[in-house]
Short mmCIF file of C-alpha atoms in Angstrom, two decimals:
data_model
loop_
_atom_site.label_atom_id
_atom_site.label_comp_id
_atom_site.label_asym_id
_atom_site.label_seq_id
_atom_site.Cartn_x
_atom_site.Cartn_y
_atom_site.Cartn_z
CA UNK A 73 8.33 24.12 -3.04
CA UNK A 74 6.36 21.32 -4.63
CA UNK A 75 4.56 20.26 -7.79
CA UNK A 76 6.00 20.65 -11.25
CA UNK A 77 7.68 23.95 -11.88
CA UNK A 78 4.94 25.68 -13.88
CA UNK A 79 2.11 24.85 -11.45
CA UNK A 80 1.36 26.84 -8.32
CA UNK A 81 2.46 24.86 -5.25
CA UNK A 82 -0.05 22.31 -4.00
CA UNK A 83 -1.99 23.10 -0.87
CA UNK A 84 -4.75 21.47 1.13
CA UNK A 85 -7.44 23.96 0.10
CA UNK A 86 -7.24 23.23 -3.58
CA UNK A 87 -6.00 19.63 -3.62
CA UNK A 88 -8.50 16.80 -3.71
CA UNK A 89 -7.81 13.42 -2.16
CA UNK A 90 -8.11 11.94 -5.64
CA UNK A 91 -5.25 14.13 -6.87
CA UNK A 92 -2.95 12.86 -4.10
CA UNK A 93 -4.00 9.29 -4.80
CA UNK A 94 -3.19 9.75 -8.48
CA UNK A 95 0.26 11.12 -7.59
CA UNK A 96 0.99 7.98 -5.58
CA UNK A 97 -0.53 5.65 -8.17
CA UNK A 98 1.64 7.08 -10.91
CA UNK A 99 4.83 6.87 -8.83
CA UNK A 100 4.12 3.21 -8.09
CA UNK A 101 3.17 2.36 -11.67
CA UNK A 102 6.30 3.97 -13.14
CA UNK A 103 8.44 1.67 -10.99
CA UNK A 104 6.31 -1.42 -11.53
CA UNK A 105 5.94 -1.68 -7.78
CA UNK A 106 2.32 -2.91 -7.67
CA UNK A 107 3.80 -6.40 -7.37
CA UNK A 108 5.19 -5.46 -3.93
CA UNK A 109 2.10 -3.49 -2.92
CA UNK A 110 0.03 -6.25 -1.41
CA UNK A 111 -2.27 -4.90 1.30
CA UNK A 112 -0.27 -6.98 3.77
CA UNK A 113 3.02 -5.32 2.81
CA UNK A 114 1.48 -1.85 2.66
CA UNK A 115 0.00 -2.22 6.14
CA UNK A 116 3.50 -3.06 7.39
CA UNK A 117 4.95 -0.04 5.59
CA UNK A 118 2.32 2.23 7.07
CA UNK A 119 3.07 0.98 10.59
CA UNK A 120 6.81 1.40 10.02
CA UNK A 121 6.40 4.99 8.85
CA UNK A 122 4.07 5.73 11.77
CA UNK A 123 6.84 4.54 14.10
CA UNK A 124 9.38 6.78 12.35
CA UNK A 125 7.04 9.70 12.87
CA UNK A 126 6.66 8.77 16.53
CA UNK A 127 10.44 8.67 16.89
CA UNK A 128 10.54 12.47 16.64
CA UNK A 129 8.43 12.74 19.81
CA UNK A 130 9.76 9.70 21.71
CA UNK A 131 11.72 11.48 24.45
CA UNK A 132 10.02 14.85 24.38
CA UNK A 133 7.68 16.02 27.09
CA UNK A 134 4.14 16.58 25.80
CA UNK A 135 4.78 20.33 26.02
CA UNK A 136 8.04 20.13 24.08
CA UNK A 137 6.21 18.12 21.40
CA UNK A 138 3.82 21.04 20.92
CA UNK A 139 6.73 23.41 20.40
CA UNK A 140 7.73 21.54 17.23
CA UNK A 141 4.99 23.61 15.54
CA UNK A 142 7.28 26.62 15.86
CA UNK A 143 10.55 24.94 14.81
CA UNK A 144 10.77 25.14 11.01
CA UNK A 145 13.57 22.59 10.49
CA UNK A 146 12.02 20.00 12.79
CA UNK A 147 8.68 20.66 11.14
CA UNK A 148 10.09 19.77 7.73
CA UNK A 149 11.40 16.47 9.11
CA UNK A 150 8.10 15.65 10.78
CA UNK A 151 6.26 16.67 7.61
CA UNK A 152 8.29 14.16 5.62
CA UNK A 153 7.40 11.32 7.95
CA UNK A 154 3.75 12.35 7.91
CA UNK A 155 3.88 12.39 4.10
CA UNK A 156 5.31 8.85 4.13
CA UNK A 157 2.44 7.70 6.33
CA UNK A 158 -0.08 9.32 3.99
CA UNK A 159 1.53 7.97 0.83
CA UNK A 160 1.29 4.41 2.10
CA UNK A 161 -2.26 5.01 3.35
CA UNK A 162 -3.21 6.23 -0.13
CA UNK A 163 -1.32 3.38 -1.80
CA UNK A 164 -3.35 0.96 0.31
CA UNK A 165 -6.58 2.73 -0.66
CA UNK A 166 -5.48 2.43 -4.30
CA UNK A 167 -4.86 -1.31 -4.02
CA UNK A 168 -8.11 -2.02 -2.18
CA UNK A 169 -10.27 0.38 -4.18
CA UNK A 170 -11.36 2.20 -1.02
CA UNK A 171 -12.73 5.73 -1.16
CA UNK A 172 -10.85 7.59 1.55
CA UNK A 173 -13.17 10.61 1.90
CA UNK A 174 -16.21 8.35 2.26
CA UNK A 175 -14.40 6.15 4.80
CA UNK A 176 -13.40 9.19 6.87
CA UNK A 177 -16.92 10.64 6.74
CA UNK A 178 -18.45 7.30 7.75
CA UNK A 179 -15.99 6.86 10.62
CA UNK A 180 -16.58 10.38 11.89
CA UNK A 181 -20.35 9.73 11.88
CA UNK A 182 -19.69 6.63 13.97
CA UNK A 183 -17.34 8.50 16.30
CA UNK A 184 -19.92 11.25 16.86
CA UNK A 185 -22.35 8.59 18.07
CA UNK A 186 -19.77 6.73 20.15
CA UNK A 187 -18.44 9.90 21.79
CA UNK A 188 -21.39 12.32 22.25
CA UNK A 189 -19.92 15.78 22.66
CA UNK A 190 -21.74 16.51 25.91
CA UNK A 191 -20.59 13.32 27.56
CA UNK A 192 -16.98 13.39 26.43
CA UNK A 193 -16.22 17.10 26.60
CA UNK A 194 -12.81 17.33 28.23
CA UNK A 195 -12.57 13.57 28.75
CA UNK A 196 -10.46 11.42 26.44
CA UNK A 197 -12.51 8.28 27.07
CA UNK A 198 -14.70 6.31 29.47
CA UNK A 199 -11.71 5.80 31.77
CA UNK A 200 -11.08 9.48 32.20
CA UNK A 201 -12.71 10.48 35.48
CA UNK A 202 -11.75 14.12 35.11
CA UNK A 203 -14.48 15.88 33.18
CA UNK A 204 -15.48 19.28 31.99
CA UNK A 205 -17.28 21.37 34.64
CA UNK A 206 -20.53 21.16 32.71
CA UNK A 207 -20.39 17.40 32.46
CA UNK A 208 -19.58 17.17 36.17
CA UNK A 209 -22.72 19.01 37.09
CA UNK A 210 -24.95 16.89 34.87
CA UNK B 129 -23.53 6.61 3.30
CA UNK B 130 -21.83 9.66 4.79
CA UNK B 131 -22.04 13.41 5.23
CA UNK B 132 -25.08 15.25 6.46
CA UNK B 133 -28.35 13.97 5.05
CA UNK B 134 -28.97 16.63 2.40
CA UNK B 135 -25.46 16.52 0.87
CA UNK B 136 -24.37 14.03 -1.76
CA UNK B 137 -22.03 11.45 -0.20
CA UNK B 138 -18.39 12.53 0.06
CA UNK B 139 -15.93 11.04 -2.38
CA UNK B 140 -12.25 11.47 -3.16
CA UNK B 141 -12.81 13.30 -6.47
CA UNK B 142 -14.68 16.19 -5.00
CA UNK B 143 -13.27 16.31 -1.45
CA UNK B 144 -10.28 18.48 -0.71
CA UNK B 145 -7.79 17.64 2.00
CA UNK B 146 -8.80 20.87 3.73
CA UNK B 147 -12.40 19.66 3.97
CA UNK B 148 -11.32 16.46 5.71
CA UNK B 149 -9.05 18.43 8.03
CA UNK B 150 -11.95 20.71 8.94
CA UNK B 151 -14.16 17.69 9.71
CA UNK B 152 -11.53 16.42 12.15
CA UNK B 153 -10.84 19.85 13.63
CA UNK B 154 -14.51 20.39 14.39
CA UNK B 155 -14.95 16.96 15.99
CA UNK B 156 -11.98 17.62 18.26
CA UNK B 157 -13.06 21.17 19.13
CA UNK B 158 -16.61 20.11 20.02
CA UNK B 159 -15.18 17.72 22.62
CA UNK B 160 -12.51 20.08 23.89
CA UNK B 161 -9.92 17.44 23.05
CA UNK B 162 -7.16 19.75 21.88
CA UNK B 163 -5.74 19.43 25.41
CA UNK B 164 -5.05 15.71 24.75
CA UNK B 165 -3.88 16.29 21.18
CA UNK B 166 -0.22 16.94 21.79
CA UNK B 167 1.85 15.87 18.79
CA UNK B 168 3.41 13.22 21.06
CA UNK B 169 0.04 11.69 21.91
CA UNK B 170 -1.22 11.92 18.34
CA UNK B 171 1.88 10.17 17.02
CA UNK B 172 1.14 7.32 19.45
CA UNK B 173 -2.50 7.19 18.34
CA UNK B 174 -1.48 7.06 14.71
CA UNK B 175 0.90 4.16 15.37
CA UNK B 176 -1.76 2.32 17.37
CA UNK B 177 -4.31 2.66 14.58
CA UNK B 178 -1.73 1.57 12.00
CA UNK B 179 -1.22 -1.59 14.08
CA UNK B 180 -4.97 -2.22 14.20
CA UNK B 181 -5.06 -1.92 10.42
CA UNK B 182 -2.14 -4.33 10.16
CA UNK B 183 -3.98 -6.81 12.38
CA UNK B 184 -6.39 -7.53 9.52
CA UNK B 185 -3.52 -8.83 7.39
CA UNK B 186 -1.37 -10.38 10.13
CA UNK B 187 -1.88 -14.07 9.34
CA UNK B 188 -2.94 -13.79 5.70
CA UNK B 189 -0.72 -14.79 2.83
CA UNK B 190 0.16 -11.85 0.58
CA UNK B 191 -2.25 -13.25 -2.00
CA UNK B 192 -5.10 -13.59 0.49
CA UNK B 193 -4.50 -10.00 1.55
CA UNK B 194 -5.14 -8.88 -2.04
CA UNK B 195 -8.46 -10.71 -2.05
CA UNK B 196 -9.79 -8.40 0.67
CA UNK B 197 -10.47 -5.96 -2.19
CA UNK B 198 -13.32 -8.25 -3.26
CA UNK B 199 -14.77 -8.93 0.21
CA UNK B 200 -17.24 -6.14 1.01
CA UNK B 201 -17.64 -6.78 4.75
CA UNK B 202 -13.90 -7.10 5.37
CA UNK B 203 -13.39 -4.01 3.23
CA UNK B 204 -15.67 -1.98 5.48
CA UNK B 205 -13.66 -3.06 8.54
CA UNK B 206 -10.35 -2.24 6.87
CA UNK B 207 -11.78 1.06 5.66
CA UNK B 208 -12.63 1.99 9.25
CA UNK B 209 -9.11 1.34 10.43
CA UNK B 210 -7.69 3.29 7.49
CA UNK B 211 -10.03 6.15 8.35
CA UNK B 212 -8.73 6.10 11.94
CA UNK B 213 -5.16 6.33 10.67
CA UNK B 214 -6.08 9.26 8.43
CA UNK B 215 -8.07 11.10 11.10
CA UNK B 216 -5.09 11.04 13.47
CA UNK B 217 -2.73 12.02 10.65
CA UNK B 218 -4.97 15.01 9.87
CA UNK B 219 -5.35 15.85 13.58
CA UNK B 220 -1.55 15.95 13.81
CA UNK B 221 -1.35 18.18 10.73
CA UNK B 222 -3.94 20.44 12.39
CA UNK B 223 -1.93 20.71 15.62
CA UNK B 224 1.37 21.33 13.86
CA UNK B 225 0.00 23.61 11.14
CA UNK B 226 1.41 21.38 8.42
CA UNK B 227 0.04 21.48 4.88
CA UNK B 228 -0.50 17.85 3.95
CA UNK B 229 -0.76 18.25 0.18
CA UNK B 230 2.46 20.26 0.07
CA UNK B 231 4.23 17.72 2.30
CA UNK B 232 3.12 14.84 0.07
CA UNK B 233 4.17 16.66 -3.11
CA UNK B 234 7.56 17.52 -1.61
CA UNK B 235 8.14 13.96 -0.44
CA UNK B 236 7.17 12.52 -3.80
CA UNK B 237 9.65 14.86 -5.50
CA UNK B 238 12.32 13.56 -3.14
CA UNK B 239 11.30 9.95 -3.72
CA UNK B 240 11.47 10.40 -7.49
CA UNK B 241 15.09 11.47 -7.10
CA UNK B 242 15.95 8.76 -4.59
CA UNK B 243 14.34 6.00 -6.63
CA UNK B 244 14.83 6.82 -10.33
CA UNK B 245 12.23 4.85 -12.28
CA UNK B 246 14.75 3.23 -14.60
CA UNK B 247 16.94 1.99 -11.79
CA UNK B 248 14.22 0.73 -9.49
CA UNK B 249 11.73 -0.67 -11.96
CA UNK B 250 10.62 -3.99 -10.47
CA UNK B 251 13.00 -3.69 -7.51
CA UNK B 252 11.73 -2.64 -4.10
CA UNK B 253 15.07 -1.23 -3.01
CA UNK B 254 18.86 -1.36 -3.28
CA UNK B 255 18.85 -4.78 -1.57
CA UNK B 256 16.60 -6.33 -4.18
CA UNK B 257 18.92 -8.19 -6.55
CA UNK B 258 16.09 -9.21 -8.84
CA UNK B 259 15.69 -6.45 -11.36
CA UNK B 260 13.69 -5.48 -14.37
CA UNK B 261 15.01 -7.03 -17.64
CA UNK B 262 16.11 -3.61 -18.87
CA UNK B 263 18.01 -2.84 -15.70
CA UNK B 264 19.66 -6.28 -15.83
CA UNK B 265 21.05 -5.70 -19.28
CA UNK B 266 22.36 -2.25 -18.40
CA UNK C 100 -0.49 -17.69 39.91
CA UNK C 101 1.44 -19.40 37.16
CA UNK C 102 3.16 -22.61 36.15
CA UNK C 103 1.69 -26.04 36.67
CA UNK C 104 0.06 -26.59 40.03
CA UNK C 105 2.79 -28.57 41.77
CA UNK C 106 5.63 -26.21 40.83
CA UNK C 107 6.48 -23.06 42.73
CA UNK C 108 5.37 -20.04 40.69
CA UNK C 109 7.86 -18.90 38.04
CA UNK C 110 9.87 -15.80 38.72
CA UNK C 111 12.62 -13.90 36.98
CA UNK C 112 15.36 -14.92 39.43
CA UNK C 113 15.07 -18.61 38.80
CA UNK C 114 13.75 -18.71 35.24
CA UNK C 115 16.19 -18.91 32.34
CA UNK C 116 15.45 -17.43 28.95
CA UNK C 117 15.65 -20.97 27.55
CA UNK C 118 12.80 -22.08 29.82
CA UNK C 119 10.54 -19.30 28.54
CA UNK C 120 11.50 -20.12 24.96
CA UNK C 121 10.61 -23.76 25.54
CA UNK C 122 7.22 -22.77 26.96
CA UNK C 123 6.46 -20.82 23.79
CA UNK C 124 7.87 -23.49 21.48
CA UNK C 125 5.67 -26.16 23.03
CA UNK C 126 2.53 -24.02 22.83
CA UNK C 127 3.17 -23.38 19.15
CA UNK C 128 4.03 -27.00 18.37
CA UNK C 129 0.91 -28.36 20.08
CA UNK C 130 -1.23 -26.22 17.78
CA UNK C 131 0.81 -26.88 14.65
CA UNK C 132 1.28 -23.14 14.29
CA UNK C 133 4.85 -23.15 12.98
CA UNK C 134 3.30 -22.90 9.50
CA UNK C 135 2.00 -19.40 10.41
CA UNK C 136 5.15 -18.41 12.27
CA UNK C 137 7.18 -17.01 9.44
CA UNK C 138 9.57 -14.32 10.68
CA UNK C 139 7.58 -11.86 8.58
CA UNK C 140 4.31 -12.71 10.34
CA UNK C 141 5.92 -12.80 13.78
CA UNK C 142 7.46 -9.37 13.29
CA UNK C 143 3.97 -8.07 12.49
CA UNK C 144 2.54 -9.75 15.58
CA UNK C 145 5.26 -8.28 17.76
CA UNK C 146 4.55 -4.77 16.45
CA UNK C 147 0.81 -5.25 16.95
CA UNK C 148 1.27 -6.34 20.56
CA UNK C 149 3.68 -3.45 21.18
CA UNK C 150 0.93 -1.10 19.99
CA UNK C 151 -1.60 -2.74 22.32
CA UNK C 152 0.81 -2.19 25.19
CA UNK C 153 1.25 1.44 24.15
CA UNK C 154 -2.51 1.87 24.12
CA UNK C 155 -2.52 1.73 27.93
CA UNK C 156 -0.35 4.86 28.08
CA UNK C 157 -1.70 6.70 25.02
CA UNK C 158 -3.57 9.53 26.78
CA UNK C 159 -1.80 9.50 30.11
CA UNK C 160 0.64 12.19 31.15
CA UNK C 161 4.16 10.83 31.68
CA UNK C 162 3.60 11.17 35.44
CA UNK C 163 0.30 9.29 35.35
CA UNK C 164 2.01 6.52 33.38
CA UNK C 165 4.47 6.07 36.27
CA UNK C 166 1.60 5.66 38.69
CA UNK C 167 0.49 2.47 36.92
CA UNK C 168 3.22 0.78 38.97
CA UNK C 169 1.00 1.22 42.03
CA UNK C 170 -2.31 0.19 40.44
CA UNK C 171 -2.61 -3.61 40.72
CA UNK C 172 -5.47 -4.13 38.25
CA UNK C 173 -3.94 -1.92 35.57
CA UNK C 174 -0.61 -3.62 36.21
CA UNK C 175 -2.12 -7.03 35.43
CA UNK C 176 -3.47 -5.70 32.12
CA UNK C 177 -0.15 -4.13 31.20
CA UNK C 178 1.65 -7.30 32.26
CA UNK C 179 -0.49 -9.31 29.84
CA UNK C 180 0.40 -7.07 26.93
CA UNK C 181 4.07 -7.16 27.87
CA UNK C 182 3.85 -10.96 28.03
CA UNK C 183 2.35 -10.99 24.52
CA UNK C 184 5.24 -8.88 23.25
CA UNK C 185 7.75 -11.23 24.87
CA UNK C 186 6.06 -14.39 23.64
CA UNK C 187 6.23 -13.21 20.04
CA UNK C 188 9.81 -12.03 20.53
CA UNK C 189 10.73 -15.50 21.82
CA UNK C 190 8.73 -17.20 19.06
CA UNK C 191 10.76 -15.19 16.54
CA UNK C 192 14.00 -16.19 18.27
CA UNK C 193 12.84 -19.80 18.07
CA UNK C 194 12.12 -19.60 14.34
CA UNK C 195 15.39 -17.85 13.52
CA UNK C 196 17.56 -19.84 15.93
CA UNK C 197 18.77 -16.66 17.63
CA UNK C 198 20.22 -16.73 21.13
CA UNK C 199 18.43 -13.94 22.96
CA UNK C 200 20.82 -13.56 25.91
CA UNK C 201 23.82 -13.32 23.59
CA UNK C 202 22.01 -10.80 21.37
CA UNK C 203 21.12 -8.64 24.38
CA UNK C 204 24.67 -8.79 25.74
CA UNK C 205 26.13 -7.90 22.34
CA UNK C 206 23.73 -5.00 21.89
CA UNK C 207 24.42 -3.65 25.36
CA UNK C 208 28.17 -3.76 24.61
CA UNK C 209 27.49 -1.74 21.48
CA UNK C 210 25.23 0.69 23.35
CA UNK C 211 27.89 1.27 26.00
CA UNK C 212 30.26 2.36 23.25
CA UNK C 213 27.68 4.44 21.42
CA UNK C 214 26.47 6.19 24.57
CA UNK C 215 29.47 6.64 26.90
CA UNK C 216 28.09 7.17 30.40
CA UNK C 217 30.01 10.39 30.98
CA UNK C 218 28.83 11.99 27.79
CA UNK C 219 25.19 10.95 27.97
CA UNK C 220 24.52 11.22 31.70
CA UNK C 221 21.13 12.91 31.95
CA UNK C 222 20.83 13.35 28.19
CA UNK C 223 18.64 11.05 26.13
CA UNK C 224 20.60 11.55 22.95
CA UNK C 225 22.81 13.84 20.86
CA UNK C 226 19.84 16.18 20.35
CA UNK C 227 19.32 16.73 24.04
CA UNK C 228 21.10 19.97 24.85
CA UNK C 229 20.07 19.90 28.51
CA UNK C 230 22.36 18.05 30.61
CA UNK C 231 25.71 16.52 31.12
CA UNK C 232 27.14 17.20 34.61
CA UNK C 233 29.39 19.78 32.97
CA UNK C 234 26.42 21.42 31.32
CA UNK C 235 24.60 21.36 34.66
CA UNK C 236 27.34 23.34 36.30
CA UNK C 237 27.41 25.94 33.55
CA UNK D 145 31.16 -12.37 21.52
CA UNK D 146 29.49 -10.87 24.57
CA UNK D 147 29.75 -10.33 28.30
CA UNK D 148 32.86 -9.09 30.04
CA UNK D 149 36.09 -10.63 28.75
CA UNK D 150 36.72 -13.16 31.53
CA UNK D 151 33.20 -14.62 31.57
CA UNK D 152 32.00 -17.32 29.20
CA UNK D 153 29.64 -15.78 26.63
CA UNK D 154 26.04 -15.45 27.77
CA UNK D 155 23.50 -17.87 26.40
CA UNK D 156 19.83 -18.58 26.92
CA UNK D 157 20.36 -21.84 28.81
CA UNK D 158 22.32 -20.34 31.64
CA UNK D 159 20.99 -16.77 31.70
CA UNK D 160 18.06 -15.91 33.91
CA UNK D 161 15.59 -13.18 33.06
CA UNK D 162 16.72 -11.39 36.23
CA UNK D 163 20.29 -11.25 34.92
CA UNK D 164 19.17 -9.57 31.70
CA UNK D 165 17.01 -7.15 33.66
CA UNK D 166 19.96 -6.25 35.86
CA UNK D 167 22.11 -5.61 32.78
CA UNK D 168 19.52 -3.14 31.50
CA UNK D 169 18.94 -1.56 34.91
CA UNK D 170 22.64 -0.87 35.34
CA UNK D 171 23.03 0.62 31.87
CA UNK D 172 20.12 2.98 32.54
CA UNK D 173 21.30 3.92 36.04
CA UNK D 174 24.84 4.70 34.87
CA UNK D 175 23.42 7.27 32.44
CA UNK D 176 20.83 8.65 34.83
CA UNK D 177 18.17 7.80 32.28
CA UNK D 178 15.41 6.75 34.70
CA UNK D 179 14.09 10.29 34.31
CA UNK D 180 13.29 9.56 30.63
CA UNK D 181 12.06 6.04 31.32
CA UNK D 182 8.44 6.75 32.04
CA UNK D 183 6.28 3.76 31.10
CA UNK D 184 4.71 6.00 28.45
CA UNK D 185 8.05 6.74 26.81
CA UNK D 186 9.25 3.14 27.09
CA UNK D 187 6.09 1.86 25.44
CA UNK D 188 6.80 4.21 22.53
CA UNK D 189 10.41 3.01 22.34
CA UNK D 190 9.31 -0.60 22.33
CA UNK D 191 6.88 0.04 19.46
CA UNK D 192 9.56 1.94 17.52
CA UNK D 193 12.05 -0.90 17.86
CA UNK D 194 9.39 -3.44 16.90
CA UNK D 195 8.86 -1.44 13.71
CA UNK D 196 12.59 -1.41 12.99
CA UNK D 197 12.61 -5.18 13.37
CA UNK D 198 9.63 -5.44 11.03
CA UNK D 199 11.46 -3.33 8.47
CA UNK D 200 13.81 -6.25 7.77
CA UNK D 201 10.87 -8.34 6.58
CA UNK D 202 8.74 -5.61 5.00
CA UNK D 203 9.17 -6.48 1.33
CA UNK D 204 10.16 -10.13 1.67
CA UNK D 205 7.84 -12.99 0.78
CA UNK D 206 6.97 -15.14 3.81
CA UNK D 207 9.29 -17.82 2.41
CA UNK D 208 12.19 -15.39 1.96
CA UNK D 209 11.68 -14.23 5.53
CA UNK D 210 12.28 -17.81 6.72
CA UNK D 211 15.55 -17.93 4.82
CA UNK D 212 16.99 -15.19 7.04
CA UNK D 213 17.67 -18.01 9.53
CA UNK D 214 20.45 -19.18 7.21
CA UNK D 215 21.95 -15.77 6.40
CA UNK D 216 24.51 -14.96 9.13
CA UNK D 217 24.96 -11.24 8.38
CA UNK D 218 21.24 -10.56 8.13
CA UNK D 219 20.75 -12.60 11.28
CA UNK D 220 23.11 -10.34 13.20
CA UNK D 221 21.15 -7.28 12.08
CA UNK D 222 17.82 -8.86 13.01
CA UNK D 223 19.30 -10.01 16.32
CA UNK D 224 20.24 -6.42 17.14
CA UNK D 225 16.73 -5.18 16.55
CA UNK D 226 15.29 -8.05 18.57
CA UNK D 227 17.72 -7.16 21.38
CA UNK D 228 16.49 -3.55 21.26
CA UNK D 229 12.91 -4.73 21.61
CA UNK D 230 13.83 -6.92 24.56
CA UNK D 231 15.91 -4.25 26.30
CA UNK D 232 13.00 -1.82 26.25
CA UNK D 233 10.59 -4.57 27.34
CA UNK D 234 12.87 -5.31 30.30
CA UNK D 235 13.35 -1.60 31.04
CA UNK D 236 9.57 -1.29 31.21
CA UNK D 237 9.36 -4.31 33.53
CA UNK D 238 12.01 -2.63 35.69
CA UNK D 239 10.09 0.63 35.93
CA UNK D 240 6.76 -1.04 36.66
CA UNK D 241 8.13 -3.73 38.97
CA UNK D 242 6.61 -6.48 36.84
CA UNK D 243 7.92 -10.05 37.00
CA UNK D 244 8.36 -11.07 33.39
CA UNK D 245 8.55 -14.84 33.88
CA UNK D 246 5.36 -14.83 35.95
CA UNK D 247 3.59 -12.64 33.40
CA UNK D 248 4.58 -14.95 30.54
CA UNK D 249 3.51 -18.05 32.47
CA UNK D 250 0.17 -16.47 33.35
CA UNK D 251 -0.46 -15.38 29.78
CA UNK D 252 0.42 -18.80 28.41
CA UNK D 253 -2.05 -20.37 30.84
CA UNK D 254 -4.70 -18.01 29.55
CA UNK D 255 -3.75 -18.69 25.93
CA UNK D 256 -4.00 -22.45 26.47
CA UNK D 257 -7.58 -21.95 27.61
CA UNK D 258 -8.45 -19.49 24.86
CA UNK D 259 -6.95 -21.64 22.11
CA UNK D 260 -7.49 -25.30 23.03
CA UNK D 261 -4.97 -27.34 21.06
CA UNK D 262 -7.59 -29.66 19.54
CA UNK D 263 -9.74 -26.84 18.28
CA UNK D 264 -7.00 -24.62 16.91
CA UNK D 265 -4.59 -27.17 15.52
CA UNK D 266 -3.53 -25.80 12.13
CA UNK D 267 -5.83 -22.78 12.41
CA UNK D 268 -4.47 -19.37 13.35
CA UNK D 269 -7.76 -18.16 14.81
CA UNK D 270 -11.56 -18.35 14.77
CA UNK D 271 -11.58 -16.76 11.30
CA UNK D 272 -9.41 -19.45 9.78
CA UNK D 273 -11.78 -21.83 8.06
CA UNK D 274 -8.99 -24.17 6.99
CA UNK D 275 -8.42 -26.68 9.75
CA UNK D 276 -6.36 -29.69 10.53
CA UNK D 277 -7.88 -32.90 9.04
CA UNK D 278 -8.57 -34.26 12.51
CA UNK D 279 -10.37 -31.14 13.61
CA UNK D 280 -12.45 -31.17 10.43
CA UNK D 281 -13.66 -34.68 11.00
CA UNK D 282 -14.40 -34.11 14.66
#
């Protein structure tokens, strides 16, 4: 389904972030598009693609949005929008020289401290009064 | 800078997409947050984080936005927002069972056909009248 | 609650769009901010404020989002974000010289043709299989 | 160009916010769309339309984005997107029972206090080191 014909298809288990970044970098370089790829423009593009992704879920109930997982044609469409989001995210990382894996690891460390598992189990945030039974009893 | 203390810090060259997905999956599972992670909600979160990323470039000239690459403190802030975008993108992939690397490869194949390098070199799209010298002469 | 002290408070029934536009224009002019108010920048600002508005509903169920209407403090917060959206929308209209009321009327005319009431009653779009009166009876 | 055939065309000087709200309310009621118009869904719609508006300026230089003001066909397209943004903003105000004119007045009062004209003249925010000559000397 993807990759050049002689290679096995790409998948998340054997693809590094660097390989995806290189794919994007090459596509941009071949078209001489770095001139348009200012961080400002790329941040707009990312937000635009995020909105296109959101459009697929706009009028669905939360439950119906979960059912997309079992609808192959819809899933392909959603996958394309998600890919667009990721391509621009990686293009931005390329322009700024940001290491994506390190940034994600650092942010997750921060999130673990901001949202201790015991305190936030079953609660989406400080505003959420409903809590997991365990947390309630504490 | 990141990862558990005994591991070498994560970086894009040696981190697979699957590893980042697992990091997100575990964080969500530990907090019992799958209940909030409907694709609808995650698509909203992704768009919200994309807007927060964009906020860093909102009033900058395109040129000033490029200079962020050389401003370490700003770069950390932007990296955090980019990480947020990616974490929600991966959380969405987790919920929908989408393979990110395959989706990106497929979309890039499609983009290569939609935007042939010769035709779009130096032009951001069909509307862009300015064109590469070669394309102009053709 | 609003307006200068001697005036009756502004309300939608007696406030024209032009009056709101003038309020925004004056605020911008007094700060010499037209230089930042390129349509490009304003479109970013509008999208950013729309995301901040969305943030209030991000984790709520659809039903819980309706209940905001009866929660005065939350309503003030949401009202502020909505005001931000509108101020940037009006600032953009000011910069581009667009008449907002005419644009809304024109678009509603177009929407009435695109979504005939009989065909779309109870259906959010072509994808929504649930729903026309006829379908209800079936 | 707009409105029903016997009326003079709508314009910002003689159209109240309430009139635009009523136009939207009626359109929604005729299609029985209140059921889809949860504040959550409307906030998504607003963000999606804001992104579509932004798309017109995505790859333009700030200067080129200003020139849209003098390009009638582009202006019509941009006006349609701006109308979409406003229609959803008004639909949200309708659902929540928010007075838009009051909210805008209140927010502008707050903004005048947050950004005193003397301090912010020629500066887009606290981060902007460049300042108006007067402010510099003060």
